[in-house]
Short mmCIF file of C-alpha atoms and ligand atoms in Angstrom, two decimals:
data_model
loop_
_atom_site.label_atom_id
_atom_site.label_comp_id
_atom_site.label_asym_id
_atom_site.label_seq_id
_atom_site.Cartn_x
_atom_site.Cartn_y
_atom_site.Cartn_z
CA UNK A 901 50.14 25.45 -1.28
CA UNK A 902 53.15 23.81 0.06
CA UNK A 903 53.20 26.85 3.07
CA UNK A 904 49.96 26.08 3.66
CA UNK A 905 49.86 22.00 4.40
CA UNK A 906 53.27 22.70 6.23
CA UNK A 907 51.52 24.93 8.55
CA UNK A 908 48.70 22.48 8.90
CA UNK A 909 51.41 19.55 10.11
CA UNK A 910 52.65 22.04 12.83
CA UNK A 911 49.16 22.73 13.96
CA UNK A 912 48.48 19.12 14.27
CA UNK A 913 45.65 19.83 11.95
CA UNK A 914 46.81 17.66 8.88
CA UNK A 915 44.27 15.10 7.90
CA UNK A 916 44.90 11.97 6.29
CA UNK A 917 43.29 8.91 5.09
CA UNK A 918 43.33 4.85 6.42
CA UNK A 919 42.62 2.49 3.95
CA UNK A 920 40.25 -0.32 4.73
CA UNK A 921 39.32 -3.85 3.95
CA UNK A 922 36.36 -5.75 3.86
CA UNK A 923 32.80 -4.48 5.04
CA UNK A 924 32.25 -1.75 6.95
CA UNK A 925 31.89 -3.61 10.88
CA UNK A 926 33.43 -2.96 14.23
CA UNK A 927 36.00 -5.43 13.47
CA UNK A 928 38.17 -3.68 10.40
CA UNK A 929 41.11 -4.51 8.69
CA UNK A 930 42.77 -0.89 8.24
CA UNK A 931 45.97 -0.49 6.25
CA UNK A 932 46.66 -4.16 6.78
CA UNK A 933 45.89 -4.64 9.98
CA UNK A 934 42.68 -5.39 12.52
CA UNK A 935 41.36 -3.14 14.55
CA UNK A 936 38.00 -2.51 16.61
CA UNK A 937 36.36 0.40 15.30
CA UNK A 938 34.42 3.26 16.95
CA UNK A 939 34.01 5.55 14.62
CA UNK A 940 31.67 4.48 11.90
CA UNK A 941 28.22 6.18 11.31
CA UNK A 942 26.59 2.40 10.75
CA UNK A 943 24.55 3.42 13.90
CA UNK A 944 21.84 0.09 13.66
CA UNK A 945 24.84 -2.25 12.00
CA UNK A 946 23.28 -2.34 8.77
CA UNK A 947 25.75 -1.44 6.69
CA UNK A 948 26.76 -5.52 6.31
CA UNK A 949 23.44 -6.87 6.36
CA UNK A 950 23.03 -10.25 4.72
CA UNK A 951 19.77 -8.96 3.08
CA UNK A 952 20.20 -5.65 2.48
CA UNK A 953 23.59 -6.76 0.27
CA UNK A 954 21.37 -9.86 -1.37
CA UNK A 955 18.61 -6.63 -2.48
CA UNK A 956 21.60 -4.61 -3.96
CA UNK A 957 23.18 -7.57 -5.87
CA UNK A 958 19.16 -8.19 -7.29
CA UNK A 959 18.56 -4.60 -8.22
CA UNK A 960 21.59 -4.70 -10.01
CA UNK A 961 20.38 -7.40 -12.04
CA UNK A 962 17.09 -6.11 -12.84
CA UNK A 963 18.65 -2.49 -13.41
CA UNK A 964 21.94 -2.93 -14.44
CA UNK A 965 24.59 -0.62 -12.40
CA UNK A 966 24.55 2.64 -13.54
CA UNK A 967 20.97 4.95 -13.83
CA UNK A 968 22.45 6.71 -16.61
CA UNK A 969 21.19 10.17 -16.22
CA UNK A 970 19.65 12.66 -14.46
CA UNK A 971 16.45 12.52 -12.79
CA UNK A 972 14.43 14.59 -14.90
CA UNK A 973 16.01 13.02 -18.29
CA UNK A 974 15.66 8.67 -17.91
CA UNK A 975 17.28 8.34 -14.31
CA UNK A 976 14.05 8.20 -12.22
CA UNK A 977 13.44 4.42 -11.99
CA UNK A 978 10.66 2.53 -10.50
CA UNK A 979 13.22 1.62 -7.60
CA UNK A 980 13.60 5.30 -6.94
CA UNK A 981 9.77 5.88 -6.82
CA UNK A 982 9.11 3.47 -4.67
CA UNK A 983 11.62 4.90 -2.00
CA UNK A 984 10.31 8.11 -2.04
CA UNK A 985 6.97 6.87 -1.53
CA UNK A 986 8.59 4.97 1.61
CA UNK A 987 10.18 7.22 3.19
CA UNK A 988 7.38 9.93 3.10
CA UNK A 989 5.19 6.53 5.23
CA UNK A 990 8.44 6.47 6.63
CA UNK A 991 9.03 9.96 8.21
CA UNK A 992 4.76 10.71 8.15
CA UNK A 993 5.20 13.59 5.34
CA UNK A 994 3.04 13.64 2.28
CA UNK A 995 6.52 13.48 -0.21
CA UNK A 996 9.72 12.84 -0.14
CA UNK A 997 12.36 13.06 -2.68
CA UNK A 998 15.92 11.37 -3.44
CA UNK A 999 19.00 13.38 -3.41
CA UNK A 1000 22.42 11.86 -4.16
CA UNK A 1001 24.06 12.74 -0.36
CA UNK A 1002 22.98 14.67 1.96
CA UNK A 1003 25.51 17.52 1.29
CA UNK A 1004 23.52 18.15 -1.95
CA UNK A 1005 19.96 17.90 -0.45
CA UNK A 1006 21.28 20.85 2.10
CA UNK A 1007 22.56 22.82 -1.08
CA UNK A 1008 19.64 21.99 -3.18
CA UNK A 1009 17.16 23.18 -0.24
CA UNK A 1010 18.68 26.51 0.74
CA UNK A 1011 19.19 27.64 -2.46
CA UNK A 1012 16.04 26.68 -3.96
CA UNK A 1013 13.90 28.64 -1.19
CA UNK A 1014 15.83 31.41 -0.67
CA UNK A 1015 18.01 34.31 -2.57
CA UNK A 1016 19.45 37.10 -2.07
CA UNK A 1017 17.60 39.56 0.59
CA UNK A 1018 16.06 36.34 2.34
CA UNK A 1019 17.12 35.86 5.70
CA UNK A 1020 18.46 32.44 7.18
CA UNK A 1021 19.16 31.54 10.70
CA UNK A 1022 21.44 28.90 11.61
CA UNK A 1023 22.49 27.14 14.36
CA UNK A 1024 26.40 27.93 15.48
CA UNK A 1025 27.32 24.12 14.69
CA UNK A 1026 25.31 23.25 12.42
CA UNK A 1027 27.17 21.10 9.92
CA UNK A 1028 29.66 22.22 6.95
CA UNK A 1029 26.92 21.45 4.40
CA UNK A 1030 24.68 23.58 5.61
CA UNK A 1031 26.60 26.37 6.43
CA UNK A 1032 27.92 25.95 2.50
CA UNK A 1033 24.37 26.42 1.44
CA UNK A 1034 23.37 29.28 2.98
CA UNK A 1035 26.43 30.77 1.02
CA UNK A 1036 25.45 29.40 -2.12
CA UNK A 1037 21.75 31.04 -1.52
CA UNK A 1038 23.36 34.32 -1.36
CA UNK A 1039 20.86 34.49 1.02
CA UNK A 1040 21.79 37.12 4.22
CA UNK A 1041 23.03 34.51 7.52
CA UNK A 1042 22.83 34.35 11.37
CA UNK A 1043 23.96 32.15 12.97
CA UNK A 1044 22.46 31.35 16.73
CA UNK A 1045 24.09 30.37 20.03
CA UNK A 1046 24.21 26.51 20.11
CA UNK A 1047 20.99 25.15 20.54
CA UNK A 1048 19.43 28.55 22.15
CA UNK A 1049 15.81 29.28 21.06
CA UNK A 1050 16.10 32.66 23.12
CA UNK A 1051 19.14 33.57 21.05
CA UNK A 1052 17.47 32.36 17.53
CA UNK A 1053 14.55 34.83 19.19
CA UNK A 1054 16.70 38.36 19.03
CA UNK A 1055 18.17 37.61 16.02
CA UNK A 1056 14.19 37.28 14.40
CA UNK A 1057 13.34 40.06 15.98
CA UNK A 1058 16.12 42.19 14.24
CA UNK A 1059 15.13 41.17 11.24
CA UNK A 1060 13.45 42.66 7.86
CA UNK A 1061 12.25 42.06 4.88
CA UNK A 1062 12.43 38.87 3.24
CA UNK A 1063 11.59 35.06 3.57
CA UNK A 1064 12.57 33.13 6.56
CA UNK A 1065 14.49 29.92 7.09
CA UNK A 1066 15.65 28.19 9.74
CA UNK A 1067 17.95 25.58 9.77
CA UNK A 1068 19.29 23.23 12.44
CA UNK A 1069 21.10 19.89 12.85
CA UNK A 1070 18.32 17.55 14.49
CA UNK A 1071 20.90 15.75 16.49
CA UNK A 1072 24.52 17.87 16.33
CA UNK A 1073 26.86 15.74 14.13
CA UNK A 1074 30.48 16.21 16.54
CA UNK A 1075 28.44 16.81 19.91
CA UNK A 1076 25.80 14.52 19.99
CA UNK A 1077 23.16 16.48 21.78
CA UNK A 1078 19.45 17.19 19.96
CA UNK A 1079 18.53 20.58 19.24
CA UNK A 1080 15.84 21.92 20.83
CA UNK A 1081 13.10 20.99 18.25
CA UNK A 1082 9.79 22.02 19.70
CA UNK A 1083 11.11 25.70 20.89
CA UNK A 1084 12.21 26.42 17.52
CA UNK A 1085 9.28 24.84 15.78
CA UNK A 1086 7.13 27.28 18.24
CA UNK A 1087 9.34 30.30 16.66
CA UNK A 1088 9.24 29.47 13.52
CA UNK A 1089 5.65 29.67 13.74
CA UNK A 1090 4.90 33.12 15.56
CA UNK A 1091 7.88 34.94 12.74
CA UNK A 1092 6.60 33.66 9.66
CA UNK A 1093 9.71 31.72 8.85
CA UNK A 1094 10.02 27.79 8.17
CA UNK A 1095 12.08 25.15 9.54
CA UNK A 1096 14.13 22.86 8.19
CA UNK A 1097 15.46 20.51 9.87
CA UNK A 1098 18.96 17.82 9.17
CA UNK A 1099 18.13 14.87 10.65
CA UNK A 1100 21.46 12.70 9.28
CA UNK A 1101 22.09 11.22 12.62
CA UNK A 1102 18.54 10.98 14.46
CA UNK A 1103 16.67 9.33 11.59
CA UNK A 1104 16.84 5.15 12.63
CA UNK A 1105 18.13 5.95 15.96
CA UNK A 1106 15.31 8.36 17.09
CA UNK A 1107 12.05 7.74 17.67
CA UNK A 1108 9.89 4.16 18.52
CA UNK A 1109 10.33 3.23 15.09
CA UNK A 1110 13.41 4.72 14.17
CA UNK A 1111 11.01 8.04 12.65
CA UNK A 1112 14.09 10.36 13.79
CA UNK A 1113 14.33 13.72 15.98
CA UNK A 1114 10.69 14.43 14.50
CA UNK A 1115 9.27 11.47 15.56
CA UNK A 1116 10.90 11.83 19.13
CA UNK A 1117 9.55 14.87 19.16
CA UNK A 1118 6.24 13.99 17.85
CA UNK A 1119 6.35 17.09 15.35
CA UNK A 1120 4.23 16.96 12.16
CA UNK A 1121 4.80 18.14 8.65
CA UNK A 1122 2.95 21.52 9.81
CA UNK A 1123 5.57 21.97 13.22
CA UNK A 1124 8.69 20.82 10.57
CA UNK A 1125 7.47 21.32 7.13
CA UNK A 1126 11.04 20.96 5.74
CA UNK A 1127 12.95 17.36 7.20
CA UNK A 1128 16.20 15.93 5.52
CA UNK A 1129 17.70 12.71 6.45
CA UNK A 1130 20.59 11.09 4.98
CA UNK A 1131 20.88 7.05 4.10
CA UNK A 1132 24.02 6.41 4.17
CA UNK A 1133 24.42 6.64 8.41
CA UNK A 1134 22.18 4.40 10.40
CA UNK A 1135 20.12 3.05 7.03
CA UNK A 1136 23.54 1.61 6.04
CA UNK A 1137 23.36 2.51 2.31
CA UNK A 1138 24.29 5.59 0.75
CA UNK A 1139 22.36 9.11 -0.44
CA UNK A 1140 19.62 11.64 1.24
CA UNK A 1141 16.23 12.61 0.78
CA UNK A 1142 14.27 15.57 1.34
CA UNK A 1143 10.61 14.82 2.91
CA UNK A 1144 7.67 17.50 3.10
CA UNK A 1145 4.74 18.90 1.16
CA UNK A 1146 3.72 18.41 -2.13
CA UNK A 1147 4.20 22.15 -3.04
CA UNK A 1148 7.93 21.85 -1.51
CA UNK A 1149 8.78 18.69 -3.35
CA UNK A 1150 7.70 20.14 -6.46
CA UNK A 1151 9.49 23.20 -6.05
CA UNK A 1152 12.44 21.04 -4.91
CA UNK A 1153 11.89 19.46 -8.65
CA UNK A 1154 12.11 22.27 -10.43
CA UNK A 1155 14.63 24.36 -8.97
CA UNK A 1156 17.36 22.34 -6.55
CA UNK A 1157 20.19 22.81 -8.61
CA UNK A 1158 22.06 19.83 -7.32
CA UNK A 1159 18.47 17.97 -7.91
CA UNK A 1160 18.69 18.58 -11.73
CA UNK A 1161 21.81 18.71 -12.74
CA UNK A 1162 22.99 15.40 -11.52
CA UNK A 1163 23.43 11.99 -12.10
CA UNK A 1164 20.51 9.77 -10.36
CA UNK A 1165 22.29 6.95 -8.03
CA UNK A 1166 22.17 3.66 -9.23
CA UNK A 1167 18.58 2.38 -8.95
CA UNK A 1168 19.93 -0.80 -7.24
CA UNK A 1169 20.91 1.24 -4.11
CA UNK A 1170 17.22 2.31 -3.86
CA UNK A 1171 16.17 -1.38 -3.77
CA UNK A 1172 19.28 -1.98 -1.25
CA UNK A 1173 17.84 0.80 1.09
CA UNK A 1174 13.95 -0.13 0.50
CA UNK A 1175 15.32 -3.36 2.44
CA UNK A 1176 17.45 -1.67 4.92
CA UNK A 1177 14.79 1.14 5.92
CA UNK A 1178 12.29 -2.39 6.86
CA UNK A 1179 15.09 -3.50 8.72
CA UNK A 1180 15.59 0.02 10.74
CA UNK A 1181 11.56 -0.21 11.44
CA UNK A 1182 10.44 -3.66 12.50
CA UNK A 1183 14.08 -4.60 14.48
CA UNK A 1184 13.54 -2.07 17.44
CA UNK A 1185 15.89 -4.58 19.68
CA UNK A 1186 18.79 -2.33 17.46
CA UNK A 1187 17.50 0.69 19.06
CA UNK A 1188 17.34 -0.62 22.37
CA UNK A 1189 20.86 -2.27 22.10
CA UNK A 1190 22.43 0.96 21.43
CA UNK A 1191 20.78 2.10 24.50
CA UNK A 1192 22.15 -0.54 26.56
CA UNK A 1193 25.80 0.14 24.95
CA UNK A 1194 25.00 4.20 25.65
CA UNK A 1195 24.32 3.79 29.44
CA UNK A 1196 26.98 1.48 30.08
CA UNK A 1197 29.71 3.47 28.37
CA UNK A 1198 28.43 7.03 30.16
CA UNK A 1199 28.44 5.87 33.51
CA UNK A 1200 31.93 3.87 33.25
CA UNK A 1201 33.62 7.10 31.02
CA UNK A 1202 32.12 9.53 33.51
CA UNK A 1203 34.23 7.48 36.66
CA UNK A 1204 37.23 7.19 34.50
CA UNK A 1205 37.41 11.69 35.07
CA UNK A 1206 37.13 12.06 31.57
CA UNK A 1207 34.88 14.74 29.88
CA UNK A 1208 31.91 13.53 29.06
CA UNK A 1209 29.16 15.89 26.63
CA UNK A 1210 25.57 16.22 27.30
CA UNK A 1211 24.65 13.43 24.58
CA UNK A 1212 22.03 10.28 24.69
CA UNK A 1213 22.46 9.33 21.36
CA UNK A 1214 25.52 6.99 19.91
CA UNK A 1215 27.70 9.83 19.30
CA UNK A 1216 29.28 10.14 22.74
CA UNK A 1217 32.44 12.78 22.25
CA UNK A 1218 35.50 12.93 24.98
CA UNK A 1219 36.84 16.40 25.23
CA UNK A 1220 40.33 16.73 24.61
CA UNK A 1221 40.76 20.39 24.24
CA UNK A 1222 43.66 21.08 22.04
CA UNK A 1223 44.37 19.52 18.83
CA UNK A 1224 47.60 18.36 19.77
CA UNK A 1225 45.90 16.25 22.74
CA UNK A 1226 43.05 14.79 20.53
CA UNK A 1227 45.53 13.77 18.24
CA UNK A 1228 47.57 12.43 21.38
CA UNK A 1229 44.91 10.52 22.26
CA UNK A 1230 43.55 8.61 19.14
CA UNK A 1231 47.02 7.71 18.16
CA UNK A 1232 47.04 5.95 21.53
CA UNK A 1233 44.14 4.27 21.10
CA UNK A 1234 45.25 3.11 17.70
CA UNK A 1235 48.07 1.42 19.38
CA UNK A 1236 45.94 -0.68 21.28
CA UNK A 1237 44.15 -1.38 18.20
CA UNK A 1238 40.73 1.00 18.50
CA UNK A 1239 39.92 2.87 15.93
CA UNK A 1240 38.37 6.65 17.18
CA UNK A 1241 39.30 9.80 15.03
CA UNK A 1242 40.68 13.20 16.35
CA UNK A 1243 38.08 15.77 16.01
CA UNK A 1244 39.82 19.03 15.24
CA UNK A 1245 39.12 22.56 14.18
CA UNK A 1246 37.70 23.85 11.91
CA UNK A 1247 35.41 20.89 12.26
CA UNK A 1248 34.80 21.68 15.72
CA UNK A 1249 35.45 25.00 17.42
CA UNK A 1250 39.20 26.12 18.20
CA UNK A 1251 39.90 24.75 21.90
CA UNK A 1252 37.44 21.74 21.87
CA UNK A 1253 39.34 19.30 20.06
CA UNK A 1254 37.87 15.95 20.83
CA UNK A 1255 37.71 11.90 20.40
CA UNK A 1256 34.71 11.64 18.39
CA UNK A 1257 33.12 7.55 19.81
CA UNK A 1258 30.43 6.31 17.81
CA UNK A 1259 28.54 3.27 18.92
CA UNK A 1260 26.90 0.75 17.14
CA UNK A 1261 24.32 -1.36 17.91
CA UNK A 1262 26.46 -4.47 16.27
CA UNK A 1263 29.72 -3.85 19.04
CA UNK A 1264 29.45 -6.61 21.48
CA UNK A 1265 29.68 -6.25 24.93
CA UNK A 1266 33.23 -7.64 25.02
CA UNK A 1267 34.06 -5.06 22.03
CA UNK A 1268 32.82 -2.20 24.53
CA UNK A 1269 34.85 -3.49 27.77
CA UNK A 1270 37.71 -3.67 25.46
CA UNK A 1271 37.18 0.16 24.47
CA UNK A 1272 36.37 1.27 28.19
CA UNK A 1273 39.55 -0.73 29.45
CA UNK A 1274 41.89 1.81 26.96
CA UNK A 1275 39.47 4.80 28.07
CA UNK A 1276 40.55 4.42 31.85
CA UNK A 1277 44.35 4.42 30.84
CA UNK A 1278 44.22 7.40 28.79
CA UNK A 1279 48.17 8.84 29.48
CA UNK A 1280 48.45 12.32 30.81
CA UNK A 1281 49.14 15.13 27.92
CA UNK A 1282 49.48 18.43 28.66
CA UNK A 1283 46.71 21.02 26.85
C1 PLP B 2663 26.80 13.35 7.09
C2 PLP B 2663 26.00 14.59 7.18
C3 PLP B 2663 25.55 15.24 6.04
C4 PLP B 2663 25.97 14.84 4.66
O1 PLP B 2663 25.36 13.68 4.24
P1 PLP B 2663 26.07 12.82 3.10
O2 PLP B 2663 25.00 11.94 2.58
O3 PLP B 2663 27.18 12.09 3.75
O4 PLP B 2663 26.56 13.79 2.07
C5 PLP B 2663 24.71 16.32 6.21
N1 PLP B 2663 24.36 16.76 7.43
C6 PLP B 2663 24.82 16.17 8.56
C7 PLP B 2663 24.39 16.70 9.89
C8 PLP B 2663 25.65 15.07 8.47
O5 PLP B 2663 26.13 14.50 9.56
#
């Protein structure tokens, strides 16, 4: 063990953790000390909404704090129910259902539709969960060029026996960019296979009401039958559901492993993000402030000779390259007092090390100036 974390700390790939105070907001107070934070998944700025905190603190009066067991044993409160039934209005699918995180939902998923001698096709960067449960599924795995329907085409065409899945990142977690939804959805269609489709960071960002990647897209249940989306990004809360047909719920029920054989979350949280997902629907002006805060931030970074990825949503990556420079970078950012992590392999692949910006639709405009005035001094460090 010790070999290995010393090798890590030479490869300028050893991770550690900040601690913070008070609520998650652009303006943090890490280890002690303030600092302006671009880095947070709080997309819409919910995460500190007045409301959304006044629902949690009610739930937990009416339900107490813990669920105390699974779903399928005295977990499933009315809370919960009424969720689900929300986000399947929500996302325009017939069900939904509640997982604990999203990294669970993507386990539960894979493994409950497929086995061994299925075949599942994934996108080269999809995220770790994903990639996790298509080795729990035993199921056999290719993985695609990076948002390439031509590449996802050989790859069916090589194929036997089996069911079919598909799996991609609606928009890619460390690049920003959406997958190419409709060309896949067409795909899926003409091979017999289904697609399922991680929506963590579209869902509240994407789509006139915040629907997600489907929504932007305008694909049904029929084009997508399999959508996941995770509430604990731009919804501001915490947990994941699964939304889809009644046959793939049920099955979901029965046979998701991390479903079962799991602790509900506390039915409070459910009330908390029944308020938040209203929020995330009727307050479009968050939508079109991160819009505002993603145009002015691409043209200034793309003047400043910095490299820039091919992204219109509020993760907006700067390429670094190496580790060492990523690394290089952030710390001198966090001298100036912004907070942006190092995005490093194996997160991201070897050689495209990065600054990983998230916006928010709660930074000001003074917040962003103050992050674009760092950007353009950047100091010079070798690859
Ligand atoms: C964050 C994320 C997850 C995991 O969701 P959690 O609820 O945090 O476990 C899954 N997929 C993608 C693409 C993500 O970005």
């Amino acid at each position: 063990m010790h070999k290995n974390l010393n090798q890590r700390r030479r490869d300028d790939l050893y991770r550690t953790r900040r601690t913070i105070d008070g609520p998650q907001q652009p303006e943090l107070l890490v280890d002690g000390r303030p600092m302006l934070s671009f880095c947070s998944n709080d997309y819409l700025g919910l995460a500190n909404h007045p409301e959304v905190i006044r629902a949690l603190q009610q739930g937990a009066g009416r339900y107490g704090v813990g669920s105390g067991s699974a779903h399928l044993i005295s977990g499933h409160s009315h809370a919960h129910e009424e969720l689900e039934e929300a986000l399947a209005v929500f996302t325009g699918r017939p069900r939904a259902l509640l997982f604990s995180t999203g990294y669970m939902a993507n386990l539960g998923v894979v493994s409950a539709l497929l086995g061994r001698g299925d075949q599942l096709f994934e996108d080269r960067l999809n995220h770790a969960s994903l990639v996790d449960a298509g080795v729990l599924s035993r199921a056999r795995m290719k993985r695609y060029q990076h948002a390439d329907a031509s590449s996802l085409e050989r790859q069916l065409k090589a194929v036997g026996e089996g069911r079919r899945l598909i799996v991609t990142d609606g928009v890619f977690s460390m690049d920003g960019d959406l997958a190419p939804l409709p060309g896949l959805a067409r795909l899926a269609a003409q091979n017999n296979a289904w697609l399922m489709v991680d929506d963590a960071h579209g869902l509240g960002v994407l789509g006139e009401t915040g629907g997600g990647c489907t929504s932007h897209f305008g694909l049904s249940e029929k084009e997508v039958p399999i959508l996941m989306g995770t509430l604990g990004k731009a919804l501001g809360t915490f947990g994941a559901f699964v939304a889809g047909s009644e046959v793939l719920i049920e099955t979901l029920i029965q046979q998701a492993r991390p479903y079962v054989y799991t602790t509900a979350t506390p039915p409070a949280l459910a009330e908390a993000t029944l308020v938040s997902l209203q929020i995330a629907r009727e307050e479009s002006w968050r939508r079109e402030r991160l819009q505002k805060l993603i145009a002015r931030f691409r043209e200034q970074v793309a003047g400043f000779g910095l490299s820039l990825m091919a992204s219109e949503t509020p993760i907006q990556p700067i390429v670094a390259g190496s580790a060492g420079r990523a690394l290089a970078w952030s710390r001198h950012l966090e001298a100036q007092g912004i907070l942006v992590s190092a995005i490093r392999p194996p997160t991201v692949p070897e050689g495209s090390a990065r600054l990983r910006i998230t916006l928010s639709a709660s930074h000001s405009d003074d917040q962003l100036e103050r992050l674009l005035e760092v950007l353009a001094e950047l100091p010079e460090v070798g690859e």
